[in-house]
mmCIF file of C-alpha atoms (C1' of nucleotides) in Angstrom:
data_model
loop_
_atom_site.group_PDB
_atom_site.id
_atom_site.type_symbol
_atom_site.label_atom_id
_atom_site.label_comp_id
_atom_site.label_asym_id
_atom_site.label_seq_id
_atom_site.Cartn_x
_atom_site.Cartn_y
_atom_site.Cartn_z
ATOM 1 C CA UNK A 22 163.618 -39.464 120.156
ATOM 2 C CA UNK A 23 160.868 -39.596 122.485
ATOM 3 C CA UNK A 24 159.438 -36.750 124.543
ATOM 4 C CA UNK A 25 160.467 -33.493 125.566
ATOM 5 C CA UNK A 26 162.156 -34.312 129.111
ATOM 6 C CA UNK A 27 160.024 -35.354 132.194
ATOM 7 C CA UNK A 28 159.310 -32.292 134.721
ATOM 8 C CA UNK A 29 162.320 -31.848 136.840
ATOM 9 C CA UNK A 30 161.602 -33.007 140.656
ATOM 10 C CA UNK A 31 163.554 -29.847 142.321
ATOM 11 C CA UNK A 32 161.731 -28.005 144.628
ATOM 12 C CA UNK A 33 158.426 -29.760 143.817
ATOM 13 C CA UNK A 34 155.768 -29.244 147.111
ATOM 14 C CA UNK A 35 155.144 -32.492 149.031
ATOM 15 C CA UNK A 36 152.385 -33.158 151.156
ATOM 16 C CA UNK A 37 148.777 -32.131 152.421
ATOM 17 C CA UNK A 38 147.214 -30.045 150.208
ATOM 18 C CA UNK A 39 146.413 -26.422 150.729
ATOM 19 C CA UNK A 40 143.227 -24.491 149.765
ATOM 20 C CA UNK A 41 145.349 -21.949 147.828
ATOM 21 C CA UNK A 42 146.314 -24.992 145.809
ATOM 22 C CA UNK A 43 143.227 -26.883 145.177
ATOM 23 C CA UNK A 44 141.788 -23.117 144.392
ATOM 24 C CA UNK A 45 145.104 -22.475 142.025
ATOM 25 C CA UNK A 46 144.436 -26.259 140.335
ATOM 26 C CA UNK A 47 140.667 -25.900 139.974
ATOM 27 C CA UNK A 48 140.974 -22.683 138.315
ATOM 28 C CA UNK A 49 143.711 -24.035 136.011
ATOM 29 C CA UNK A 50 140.914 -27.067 135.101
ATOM 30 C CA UNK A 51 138.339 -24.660 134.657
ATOM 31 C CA UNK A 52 140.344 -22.845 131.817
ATOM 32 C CA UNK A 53 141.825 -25.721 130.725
ATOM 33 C CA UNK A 54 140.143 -28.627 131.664
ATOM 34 C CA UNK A 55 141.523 -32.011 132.795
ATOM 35 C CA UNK A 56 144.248 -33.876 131.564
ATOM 36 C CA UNK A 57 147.664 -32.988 130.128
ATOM 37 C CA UNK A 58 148.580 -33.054 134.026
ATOM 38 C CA UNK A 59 152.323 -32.266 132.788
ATOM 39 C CA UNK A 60 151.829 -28.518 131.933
ATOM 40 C CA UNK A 61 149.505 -27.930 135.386
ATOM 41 C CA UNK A 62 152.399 -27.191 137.430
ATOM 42 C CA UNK A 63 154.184 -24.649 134.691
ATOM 43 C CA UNK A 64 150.811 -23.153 133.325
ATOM 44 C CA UNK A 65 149.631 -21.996 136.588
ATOM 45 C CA UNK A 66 151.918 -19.066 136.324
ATOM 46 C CA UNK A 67 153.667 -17.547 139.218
ATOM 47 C CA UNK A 68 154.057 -18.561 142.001
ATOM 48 C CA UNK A 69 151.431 -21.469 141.012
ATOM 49 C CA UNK A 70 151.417 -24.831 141.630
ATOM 50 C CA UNK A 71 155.099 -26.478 143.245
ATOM 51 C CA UNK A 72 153.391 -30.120 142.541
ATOM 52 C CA UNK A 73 154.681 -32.534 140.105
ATOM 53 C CA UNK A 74 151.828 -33.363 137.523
ATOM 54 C CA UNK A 75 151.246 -36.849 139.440
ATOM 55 C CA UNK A 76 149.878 -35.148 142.617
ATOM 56 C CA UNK A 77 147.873 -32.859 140.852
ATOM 57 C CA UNK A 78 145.980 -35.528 138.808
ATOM 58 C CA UNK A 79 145.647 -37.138 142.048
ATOM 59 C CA UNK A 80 143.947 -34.804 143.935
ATOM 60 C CA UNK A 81 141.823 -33.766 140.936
ATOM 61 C CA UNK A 82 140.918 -37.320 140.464
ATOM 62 C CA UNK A 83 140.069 -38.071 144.523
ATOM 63 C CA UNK A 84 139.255 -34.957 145.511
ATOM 64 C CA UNK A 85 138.113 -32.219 143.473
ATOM 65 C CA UNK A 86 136.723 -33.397 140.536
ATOM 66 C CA UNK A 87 132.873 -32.874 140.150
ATOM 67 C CA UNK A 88 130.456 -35.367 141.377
ATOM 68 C CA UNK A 89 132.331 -37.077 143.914
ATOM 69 C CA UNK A 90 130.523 -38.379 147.640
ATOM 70 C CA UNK A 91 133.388 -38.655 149.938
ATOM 71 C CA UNK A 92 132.263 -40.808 153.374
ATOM 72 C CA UNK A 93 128.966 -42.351 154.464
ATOM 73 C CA UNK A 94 128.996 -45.595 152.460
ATOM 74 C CA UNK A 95 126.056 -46.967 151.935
ATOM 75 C CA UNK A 96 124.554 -50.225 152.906
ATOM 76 C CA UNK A 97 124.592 -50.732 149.121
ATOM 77 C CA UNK A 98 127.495 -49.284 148.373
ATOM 78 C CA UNK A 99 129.186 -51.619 150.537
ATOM 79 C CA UNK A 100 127.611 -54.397 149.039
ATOM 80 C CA UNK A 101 128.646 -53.473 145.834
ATOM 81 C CA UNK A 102 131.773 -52.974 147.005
ATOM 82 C CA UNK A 103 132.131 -56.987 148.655
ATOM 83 C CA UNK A 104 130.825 -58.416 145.604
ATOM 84 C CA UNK A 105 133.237 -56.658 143.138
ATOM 85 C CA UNK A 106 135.790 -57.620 144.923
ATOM 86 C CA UNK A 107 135.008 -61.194 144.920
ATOM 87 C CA UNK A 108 134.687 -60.764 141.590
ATOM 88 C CA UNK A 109 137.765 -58.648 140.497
ATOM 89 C CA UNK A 110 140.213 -58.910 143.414
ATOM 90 C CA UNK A 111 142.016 -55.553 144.325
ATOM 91 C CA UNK A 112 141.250 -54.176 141.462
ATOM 92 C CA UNK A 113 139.854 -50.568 142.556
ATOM 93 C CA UNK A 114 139.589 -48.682 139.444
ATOM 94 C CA UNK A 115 137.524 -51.698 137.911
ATOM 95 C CA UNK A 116 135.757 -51.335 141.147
ATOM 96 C CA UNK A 117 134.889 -47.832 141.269
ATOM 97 C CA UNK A 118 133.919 -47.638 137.592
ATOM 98 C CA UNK A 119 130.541 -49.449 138.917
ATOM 99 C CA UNK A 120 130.156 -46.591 141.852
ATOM 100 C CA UNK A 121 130.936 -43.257 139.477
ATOM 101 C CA UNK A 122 130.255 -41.040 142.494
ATOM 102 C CA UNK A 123 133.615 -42.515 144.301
ATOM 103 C CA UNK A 124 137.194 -42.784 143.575
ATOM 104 C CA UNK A 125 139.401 -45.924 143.526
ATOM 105 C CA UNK A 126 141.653 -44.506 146.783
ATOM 106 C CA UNK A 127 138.072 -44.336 148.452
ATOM 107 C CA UNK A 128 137.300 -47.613 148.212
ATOM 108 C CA UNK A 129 140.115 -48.981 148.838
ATOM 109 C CA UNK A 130 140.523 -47.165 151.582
ATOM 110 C CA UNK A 131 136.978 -47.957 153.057
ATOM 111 C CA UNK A 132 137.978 -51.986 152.075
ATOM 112 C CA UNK A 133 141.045 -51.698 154.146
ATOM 113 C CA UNK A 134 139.562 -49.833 157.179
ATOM 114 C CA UNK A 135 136.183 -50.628 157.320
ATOM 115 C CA UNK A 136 134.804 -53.969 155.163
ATOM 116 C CA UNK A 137 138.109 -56.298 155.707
ATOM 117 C CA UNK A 138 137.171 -56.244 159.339
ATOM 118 C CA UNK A 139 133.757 -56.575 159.128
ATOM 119 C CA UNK A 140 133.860 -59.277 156.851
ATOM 120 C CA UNK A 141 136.426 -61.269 159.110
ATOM 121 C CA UNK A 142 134.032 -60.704 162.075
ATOM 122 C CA UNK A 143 131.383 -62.084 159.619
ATOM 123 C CA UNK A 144 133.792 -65.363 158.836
ATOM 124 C CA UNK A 145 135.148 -65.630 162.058
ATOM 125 C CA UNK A 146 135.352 -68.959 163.003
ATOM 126 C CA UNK A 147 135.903 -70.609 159.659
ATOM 127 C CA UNK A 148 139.495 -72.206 159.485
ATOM 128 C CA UNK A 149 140.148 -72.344 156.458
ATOM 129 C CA UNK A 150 140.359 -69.057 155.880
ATOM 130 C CA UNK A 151 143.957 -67.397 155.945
ATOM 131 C CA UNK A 152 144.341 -64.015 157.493
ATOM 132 C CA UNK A 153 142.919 -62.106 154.488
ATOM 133 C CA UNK A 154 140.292 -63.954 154.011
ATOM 134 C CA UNK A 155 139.456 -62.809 150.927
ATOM 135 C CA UNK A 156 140.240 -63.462 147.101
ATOM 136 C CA UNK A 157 142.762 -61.018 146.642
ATOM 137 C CA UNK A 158 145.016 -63.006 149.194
ATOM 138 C CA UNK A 159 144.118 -66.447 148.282
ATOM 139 C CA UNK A 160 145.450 -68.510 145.159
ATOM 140 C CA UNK A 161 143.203 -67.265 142.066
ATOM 141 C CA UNK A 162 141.221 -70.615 141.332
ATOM 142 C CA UNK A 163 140.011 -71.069 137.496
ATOM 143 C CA UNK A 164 136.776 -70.554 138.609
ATOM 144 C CA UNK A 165 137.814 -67.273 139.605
ATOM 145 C CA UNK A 166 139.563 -66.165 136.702
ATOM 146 C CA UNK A 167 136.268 -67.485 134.679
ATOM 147 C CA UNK A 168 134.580 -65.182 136.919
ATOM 148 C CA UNK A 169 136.781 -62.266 136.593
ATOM 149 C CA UNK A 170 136.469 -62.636 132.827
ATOM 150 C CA UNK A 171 133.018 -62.803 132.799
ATOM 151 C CA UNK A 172 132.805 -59.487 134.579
ATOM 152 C CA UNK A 173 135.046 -57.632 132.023
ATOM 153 C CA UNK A 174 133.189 -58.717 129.356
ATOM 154 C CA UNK A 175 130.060 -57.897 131.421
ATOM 155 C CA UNK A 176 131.401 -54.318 131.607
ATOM 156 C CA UNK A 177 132.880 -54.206 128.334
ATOM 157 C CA UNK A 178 129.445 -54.357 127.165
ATOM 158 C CA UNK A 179 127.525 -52.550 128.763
ATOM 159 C CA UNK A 180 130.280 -49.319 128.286
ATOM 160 C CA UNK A 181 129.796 -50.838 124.232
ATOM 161 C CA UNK A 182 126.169 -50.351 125.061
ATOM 162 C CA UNK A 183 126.079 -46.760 126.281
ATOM 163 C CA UNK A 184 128.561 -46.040 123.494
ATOM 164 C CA UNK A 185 126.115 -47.316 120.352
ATOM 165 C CA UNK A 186 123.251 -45.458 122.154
ATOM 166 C CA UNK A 187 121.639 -43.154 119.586
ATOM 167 C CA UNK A 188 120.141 -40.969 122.146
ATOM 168 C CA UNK A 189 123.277 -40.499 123.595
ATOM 169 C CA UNK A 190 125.154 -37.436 120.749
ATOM 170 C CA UNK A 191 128.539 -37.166 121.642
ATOM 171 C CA UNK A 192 129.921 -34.296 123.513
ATOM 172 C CA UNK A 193 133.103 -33.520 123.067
ATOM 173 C CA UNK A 194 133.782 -34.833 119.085
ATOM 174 C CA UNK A 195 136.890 -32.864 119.307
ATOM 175 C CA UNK A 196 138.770 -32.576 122.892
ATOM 176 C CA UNK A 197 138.967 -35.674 124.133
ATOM 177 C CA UNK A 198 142.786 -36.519 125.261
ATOM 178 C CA UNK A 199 143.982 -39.599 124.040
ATOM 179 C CA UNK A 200 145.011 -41.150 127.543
ATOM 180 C CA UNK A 201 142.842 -42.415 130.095
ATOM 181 C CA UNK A 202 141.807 -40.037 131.184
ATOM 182 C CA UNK A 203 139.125 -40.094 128.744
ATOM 183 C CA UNK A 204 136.123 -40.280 131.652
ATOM 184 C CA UNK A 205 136.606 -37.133 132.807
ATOM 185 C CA UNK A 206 135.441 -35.710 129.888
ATOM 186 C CA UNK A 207 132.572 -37.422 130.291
ATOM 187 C CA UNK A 208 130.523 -34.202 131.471
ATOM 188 C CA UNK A 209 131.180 -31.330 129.377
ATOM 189 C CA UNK A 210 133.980 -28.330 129.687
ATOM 190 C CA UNK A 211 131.300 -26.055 130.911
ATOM 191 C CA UNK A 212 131.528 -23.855 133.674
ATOM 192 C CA UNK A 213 128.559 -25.403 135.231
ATOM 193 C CA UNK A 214 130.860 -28.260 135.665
ATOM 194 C CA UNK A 215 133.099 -27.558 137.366
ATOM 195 C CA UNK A 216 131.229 -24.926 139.337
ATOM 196 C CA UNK A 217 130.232 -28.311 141.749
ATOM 197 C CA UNK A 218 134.421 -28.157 142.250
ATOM 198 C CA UNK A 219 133.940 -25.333 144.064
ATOM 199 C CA UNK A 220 131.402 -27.539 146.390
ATOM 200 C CA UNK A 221 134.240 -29.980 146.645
ATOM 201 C CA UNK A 222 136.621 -27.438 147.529
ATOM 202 C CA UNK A 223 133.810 -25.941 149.984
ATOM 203 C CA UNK A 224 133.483 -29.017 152.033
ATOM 204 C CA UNK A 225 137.619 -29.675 151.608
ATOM 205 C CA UNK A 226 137.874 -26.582 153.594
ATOM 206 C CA UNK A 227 135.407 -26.750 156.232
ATOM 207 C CA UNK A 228 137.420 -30.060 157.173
ATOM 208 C CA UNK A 229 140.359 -28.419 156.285
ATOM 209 C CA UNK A 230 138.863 -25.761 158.967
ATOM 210 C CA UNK A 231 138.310 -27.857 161.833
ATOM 211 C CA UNK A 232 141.814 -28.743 161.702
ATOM 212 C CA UNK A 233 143.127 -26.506 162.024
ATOM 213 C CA UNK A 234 141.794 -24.377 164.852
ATOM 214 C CA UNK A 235 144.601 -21.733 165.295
ATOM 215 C CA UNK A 236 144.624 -20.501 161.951
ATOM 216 C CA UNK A 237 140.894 -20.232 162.204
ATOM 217 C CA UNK A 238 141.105 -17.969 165.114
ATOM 218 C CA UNK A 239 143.807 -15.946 164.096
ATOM 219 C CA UNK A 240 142.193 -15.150 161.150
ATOM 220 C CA UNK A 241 138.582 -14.714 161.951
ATOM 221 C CA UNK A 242 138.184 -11.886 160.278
ATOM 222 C CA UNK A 243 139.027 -12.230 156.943
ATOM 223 C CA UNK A 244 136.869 -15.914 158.210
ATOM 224 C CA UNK A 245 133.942 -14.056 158.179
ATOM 225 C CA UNK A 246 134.157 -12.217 154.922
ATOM 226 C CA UNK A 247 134.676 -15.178 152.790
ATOM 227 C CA UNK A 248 132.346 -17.347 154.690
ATOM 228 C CA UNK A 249 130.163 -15.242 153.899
ATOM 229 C CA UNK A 250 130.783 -15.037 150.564
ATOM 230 C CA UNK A 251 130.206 -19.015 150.464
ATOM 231 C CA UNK A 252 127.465 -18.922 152.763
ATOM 232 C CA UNK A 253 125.338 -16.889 150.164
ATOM 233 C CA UNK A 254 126.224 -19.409 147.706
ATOM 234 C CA UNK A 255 124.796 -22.333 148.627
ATOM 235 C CA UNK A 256 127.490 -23.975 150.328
ATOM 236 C CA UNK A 257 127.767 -23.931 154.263
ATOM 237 C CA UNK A 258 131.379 -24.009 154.241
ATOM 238 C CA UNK A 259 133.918 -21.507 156.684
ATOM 239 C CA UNK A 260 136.804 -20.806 155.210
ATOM 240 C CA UNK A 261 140.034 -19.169 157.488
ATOM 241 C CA UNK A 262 142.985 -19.367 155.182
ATOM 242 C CA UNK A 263 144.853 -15.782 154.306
ATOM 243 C CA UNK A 264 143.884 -12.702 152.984
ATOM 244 C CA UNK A 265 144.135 -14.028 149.493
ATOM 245 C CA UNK A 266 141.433 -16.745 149.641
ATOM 246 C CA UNK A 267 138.493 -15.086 149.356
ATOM 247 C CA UNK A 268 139.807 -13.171 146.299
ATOM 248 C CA UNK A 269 140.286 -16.623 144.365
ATOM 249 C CA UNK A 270 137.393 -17.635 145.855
ATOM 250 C CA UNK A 271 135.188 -14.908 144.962
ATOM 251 C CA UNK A 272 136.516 -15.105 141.272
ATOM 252 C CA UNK A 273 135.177 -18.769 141.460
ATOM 253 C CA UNK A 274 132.358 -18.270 142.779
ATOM 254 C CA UNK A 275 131.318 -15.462 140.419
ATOM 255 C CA UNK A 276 131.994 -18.121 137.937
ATOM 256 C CA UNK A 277 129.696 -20.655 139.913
ATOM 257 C CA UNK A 278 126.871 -18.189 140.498
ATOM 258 C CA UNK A 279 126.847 -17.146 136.681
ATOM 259 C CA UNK A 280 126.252 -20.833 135.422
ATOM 260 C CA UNK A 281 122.679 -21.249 137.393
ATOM 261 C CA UNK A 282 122.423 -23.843 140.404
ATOM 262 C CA UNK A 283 125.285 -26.110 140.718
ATOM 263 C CA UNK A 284 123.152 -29.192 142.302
ATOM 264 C CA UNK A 285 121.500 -29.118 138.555
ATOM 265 C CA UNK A 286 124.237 -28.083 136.692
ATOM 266 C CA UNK A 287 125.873 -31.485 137.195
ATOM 267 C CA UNK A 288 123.678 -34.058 138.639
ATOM 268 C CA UNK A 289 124.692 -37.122 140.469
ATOM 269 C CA UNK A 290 122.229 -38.903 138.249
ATOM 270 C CA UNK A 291 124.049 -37.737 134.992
ATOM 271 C CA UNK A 292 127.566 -38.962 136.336
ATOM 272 C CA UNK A 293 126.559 -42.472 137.271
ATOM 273 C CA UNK A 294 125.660 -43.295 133.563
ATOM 274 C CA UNK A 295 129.004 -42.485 132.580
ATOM 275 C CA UNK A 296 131.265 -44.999 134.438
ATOM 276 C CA UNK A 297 135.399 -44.363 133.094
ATOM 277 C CA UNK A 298 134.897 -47.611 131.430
ATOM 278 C CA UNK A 299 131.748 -46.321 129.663
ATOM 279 C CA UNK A 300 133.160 -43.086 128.339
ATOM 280 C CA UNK A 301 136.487 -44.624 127.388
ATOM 281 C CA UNK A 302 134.258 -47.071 125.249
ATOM 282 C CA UNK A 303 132.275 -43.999 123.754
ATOM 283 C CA UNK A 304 135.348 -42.525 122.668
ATOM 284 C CA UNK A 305 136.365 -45.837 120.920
ATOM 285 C CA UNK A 306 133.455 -46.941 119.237
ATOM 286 C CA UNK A 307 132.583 -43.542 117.930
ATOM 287 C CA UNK A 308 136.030 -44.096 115.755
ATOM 288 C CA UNK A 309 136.989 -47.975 115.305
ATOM 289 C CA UNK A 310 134.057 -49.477 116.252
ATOM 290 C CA UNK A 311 131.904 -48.351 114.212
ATOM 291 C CA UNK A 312 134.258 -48.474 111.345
ATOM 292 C CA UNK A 313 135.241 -52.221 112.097
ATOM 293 C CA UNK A 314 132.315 -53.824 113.103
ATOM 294 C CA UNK A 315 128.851 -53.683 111.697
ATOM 295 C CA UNK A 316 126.986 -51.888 113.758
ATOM 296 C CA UNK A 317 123.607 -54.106 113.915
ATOM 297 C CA UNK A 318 126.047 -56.977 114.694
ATOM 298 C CA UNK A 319 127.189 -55.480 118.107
ATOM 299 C CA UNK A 320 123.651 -54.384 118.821
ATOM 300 C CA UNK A 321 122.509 -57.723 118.191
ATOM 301 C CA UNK A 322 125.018 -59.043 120.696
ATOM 302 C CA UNK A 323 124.838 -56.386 123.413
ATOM 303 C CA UNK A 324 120.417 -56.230 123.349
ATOM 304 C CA UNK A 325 120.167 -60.365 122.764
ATOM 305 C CA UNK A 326 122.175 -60.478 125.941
ATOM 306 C CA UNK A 327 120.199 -58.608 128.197
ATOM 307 C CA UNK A 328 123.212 -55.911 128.170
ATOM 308 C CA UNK A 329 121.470 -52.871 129.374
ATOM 309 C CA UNK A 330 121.130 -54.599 132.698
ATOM 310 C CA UNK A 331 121.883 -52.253 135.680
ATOM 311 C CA UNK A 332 124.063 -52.163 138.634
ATOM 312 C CA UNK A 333 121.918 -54.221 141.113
ATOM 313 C CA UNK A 334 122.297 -57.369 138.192
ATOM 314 C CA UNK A 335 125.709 -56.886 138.893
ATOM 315 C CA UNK A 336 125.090 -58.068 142.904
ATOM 316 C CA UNK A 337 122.543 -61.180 141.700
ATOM 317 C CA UNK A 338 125.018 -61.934 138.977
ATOM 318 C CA UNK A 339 127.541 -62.139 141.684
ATOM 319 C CA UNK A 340 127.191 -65.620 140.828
ATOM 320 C CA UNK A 341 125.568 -68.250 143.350
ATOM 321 C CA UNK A 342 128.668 -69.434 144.245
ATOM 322 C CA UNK A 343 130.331 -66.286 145.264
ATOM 323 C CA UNK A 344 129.535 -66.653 148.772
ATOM 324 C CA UNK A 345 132.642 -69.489 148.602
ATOM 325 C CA UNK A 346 135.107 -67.133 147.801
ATOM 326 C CA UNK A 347 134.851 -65.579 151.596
ATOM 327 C "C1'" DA B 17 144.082 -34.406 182.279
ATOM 328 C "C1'" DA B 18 147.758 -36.997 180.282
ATOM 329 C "C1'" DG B 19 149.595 -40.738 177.944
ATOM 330 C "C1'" DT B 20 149.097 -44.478 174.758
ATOM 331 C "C1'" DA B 21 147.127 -47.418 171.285
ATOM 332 C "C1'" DA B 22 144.217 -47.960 167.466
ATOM 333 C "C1'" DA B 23 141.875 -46.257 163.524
ATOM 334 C "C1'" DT B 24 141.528 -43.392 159.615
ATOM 335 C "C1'" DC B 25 142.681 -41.462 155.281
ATOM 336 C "C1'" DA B 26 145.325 -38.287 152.207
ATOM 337 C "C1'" DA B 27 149.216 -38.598 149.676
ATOM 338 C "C1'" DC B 28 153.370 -40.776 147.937
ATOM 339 C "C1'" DC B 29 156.023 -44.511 145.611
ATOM 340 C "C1'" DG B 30 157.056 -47.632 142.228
ATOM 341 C "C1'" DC B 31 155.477 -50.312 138.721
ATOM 342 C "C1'" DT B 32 153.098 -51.230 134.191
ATOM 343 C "C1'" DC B 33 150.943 -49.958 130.097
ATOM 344 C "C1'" DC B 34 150.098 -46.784 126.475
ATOM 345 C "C1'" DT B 35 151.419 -43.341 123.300
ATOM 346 C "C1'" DA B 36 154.196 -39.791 121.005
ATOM 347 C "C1'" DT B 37 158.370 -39.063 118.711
ATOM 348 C "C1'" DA C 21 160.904 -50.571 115.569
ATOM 349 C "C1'" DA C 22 162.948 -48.508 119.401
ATOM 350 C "C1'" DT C 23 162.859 -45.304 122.943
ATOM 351 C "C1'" DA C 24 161.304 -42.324 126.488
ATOM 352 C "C1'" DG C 25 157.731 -39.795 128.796
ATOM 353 C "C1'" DG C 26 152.950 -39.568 130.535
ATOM 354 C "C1'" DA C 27 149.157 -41.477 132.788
ATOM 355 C "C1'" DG C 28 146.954 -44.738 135.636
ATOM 356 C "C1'" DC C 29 146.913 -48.202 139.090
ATOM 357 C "C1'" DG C 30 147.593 -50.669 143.474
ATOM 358 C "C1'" DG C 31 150.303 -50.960 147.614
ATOM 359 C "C1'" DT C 32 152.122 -48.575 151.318
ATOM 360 C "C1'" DT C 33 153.311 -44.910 154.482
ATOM 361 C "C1'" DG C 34 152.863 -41.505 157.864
ATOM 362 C "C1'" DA C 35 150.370 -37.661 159.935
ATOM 363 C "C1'" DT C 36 146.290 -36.817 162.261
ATOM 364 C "C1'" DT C 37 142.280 -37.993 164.890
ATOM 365 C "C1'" DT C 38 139.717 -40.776 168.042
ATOM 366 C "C1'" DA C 39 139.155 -44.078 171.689
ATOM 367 C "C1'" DC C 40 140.703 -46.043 175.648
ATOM 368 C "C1'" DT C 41 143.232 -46.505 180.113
#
DNA sequence: AAGTAAATCAACCGCTCCTAT
DNA sequence: AATAGGAGCGGTTGATTTACT
């Protein structure tokens, strides 16, 4: 019946991440690639990873996955942000499928921190606000569920859109995973892929650096030698942590520096037309839709309706009388 | 310079849904 | 069809950093 047991939770590594780790678990998606999160922890061999398979697709997922902008929100971004969530409430991953380049825990964390307050400045002085302020907090009105709705279907078909494009082949016919995780195949299991990881991990551990002085000084000198490394490829990044690092790092960086530039190898550009939603949607249609439904039917629907609109419809669309939601 | 409060954010927890058996 | 595990999601926590007194 069922599965083969769940991993075990004895002796499995809690908190902060360490560079060994993220160096152990990008190595282990390089070979492997994302996804069956359950067998990262035991296929990492010895002593690899102590982390249960949650953590790991968590930190892959905010932190190390290619193509990610961590900080700096953009006027825009923010925008986007406050209108989705009008729209959809707290629903982050819905949320962050519209800005590829960040993750859900990003957003929400910039919401909590950052755009609740400014917004309440913004409304200050209204009454009938409660403490929130915003839709997430307040009864969901019909209008807002209409709304809500409307959005889904909104980016239901735009992912159907992408997914019936004929210019778009489809990469990865055979090694897709069956779970959700279906958007991070959306770029494909090439080394040039993940070689931006080792960006990630780059800028990871200069912050990762600055906080931790001591270590840095203490181990300056093995410091140098794999900053160096970095340093002549391409990323500015100091890294201080034991005489193993630069070993694993070198051996990823080798792998970086054979697959040409990493900027180009996966642009920014590429990711943001492959929103989760989108690729999940490829992977459908490619084997029900297109069996179910007639194809020129859908087309019909999605081009008739103006589907291919873009992200900045998404703010006008944000429906006249959005502004009464704050 | 030291102490304290506030802000930030990475990571964990618990729940739900989906899927494999 | 029933069951159990895996994956994903949103809420929350707690350690760290920054600002203020």
């Amino acid at each position: 019946m069922g599965r083969p047991p769940c991993c075990d939770k004895v002796g499995v590594k809690k908190g902060p991440w360490t560079p060994e780790e993220d160096i152990i678990l990008v190595s282990y998606i390089q070979e492997h690639g994302p996804g069956n999160w359950r067998s990262v922890p035991t296929n990492t061999g010895f002593p690899g990873l102590l982390r249960c398979s949650k953590s790991c697709r968590l930190r892959w997922t905010n932190y190390l996955r290619p193509g990610i902008k961590r900080g700096n929100f953009t006027e825009h971004e923010e925008k986007m942000i406050i209108h989705l969530q009008a729209l959809l409430g707290n629903r982050w991953a819905a949320i962050a499928s519209y800005l590829p380049q960040r993750t859900d825990n990003d957003i929400k964390n910039y919401w909590n921190t950052h755009l609740k307050k400014k917004l309440k400045k913004l409304h200050t002085g209204l009454d009938d606000l409660n403490q929130d302020g915003f839709s997430a907090s307040q009864p969901i009105t019909k209008g807002q569920w209409e709304r809500r709705l409307q959005t889904d279907i909104q980016m239901a078909k735009r992912a159907l859109c992408e997914a019936l494009s004929l210019d778009k082949p489809s990469q990865f016919p055979d090694s897709k995973p069956s779970n959700g995780d279906a958007h991070l195949y959306a770029t494909p299991y090439q080394a040039s892929t993940y070689a931006s990881s080792a960006e990630n991990i780059a800028r990871l551990l200069e912050n990762w650096q600055k906080r931790s002085p001591k270590s840095a000084q203490t181990n300056s000198g093995t410091t140098q030698n794999s900053s160096n490394n970095l340093v002549a490829n391409g990323s500015s990044l100091n890294y201080t942590e034991g005489a193993r690092t630069p070993d694993a790092f070198d051996s990823l960086l080798s792998f970086n520096s054979s697959t040409s530039d990493v900027s180009q190898s996966v642009s920014v550009e590429e990711n943001a037309n492959f929103t989760p939603e989108t690729n999940l949607f490829q992977d459908e249609s490619k084997s029900n839709l297109e069996a179910e439904v007639p194809l020129t039917l859908l087309e019909k629907w999605l081009f008739d309706d103006g589907a291919a609109q873009g992200h900045e419809d998404l703010i006008h669309m944000s429906l006249e009388d959005g502004a009464g939601l704050f």
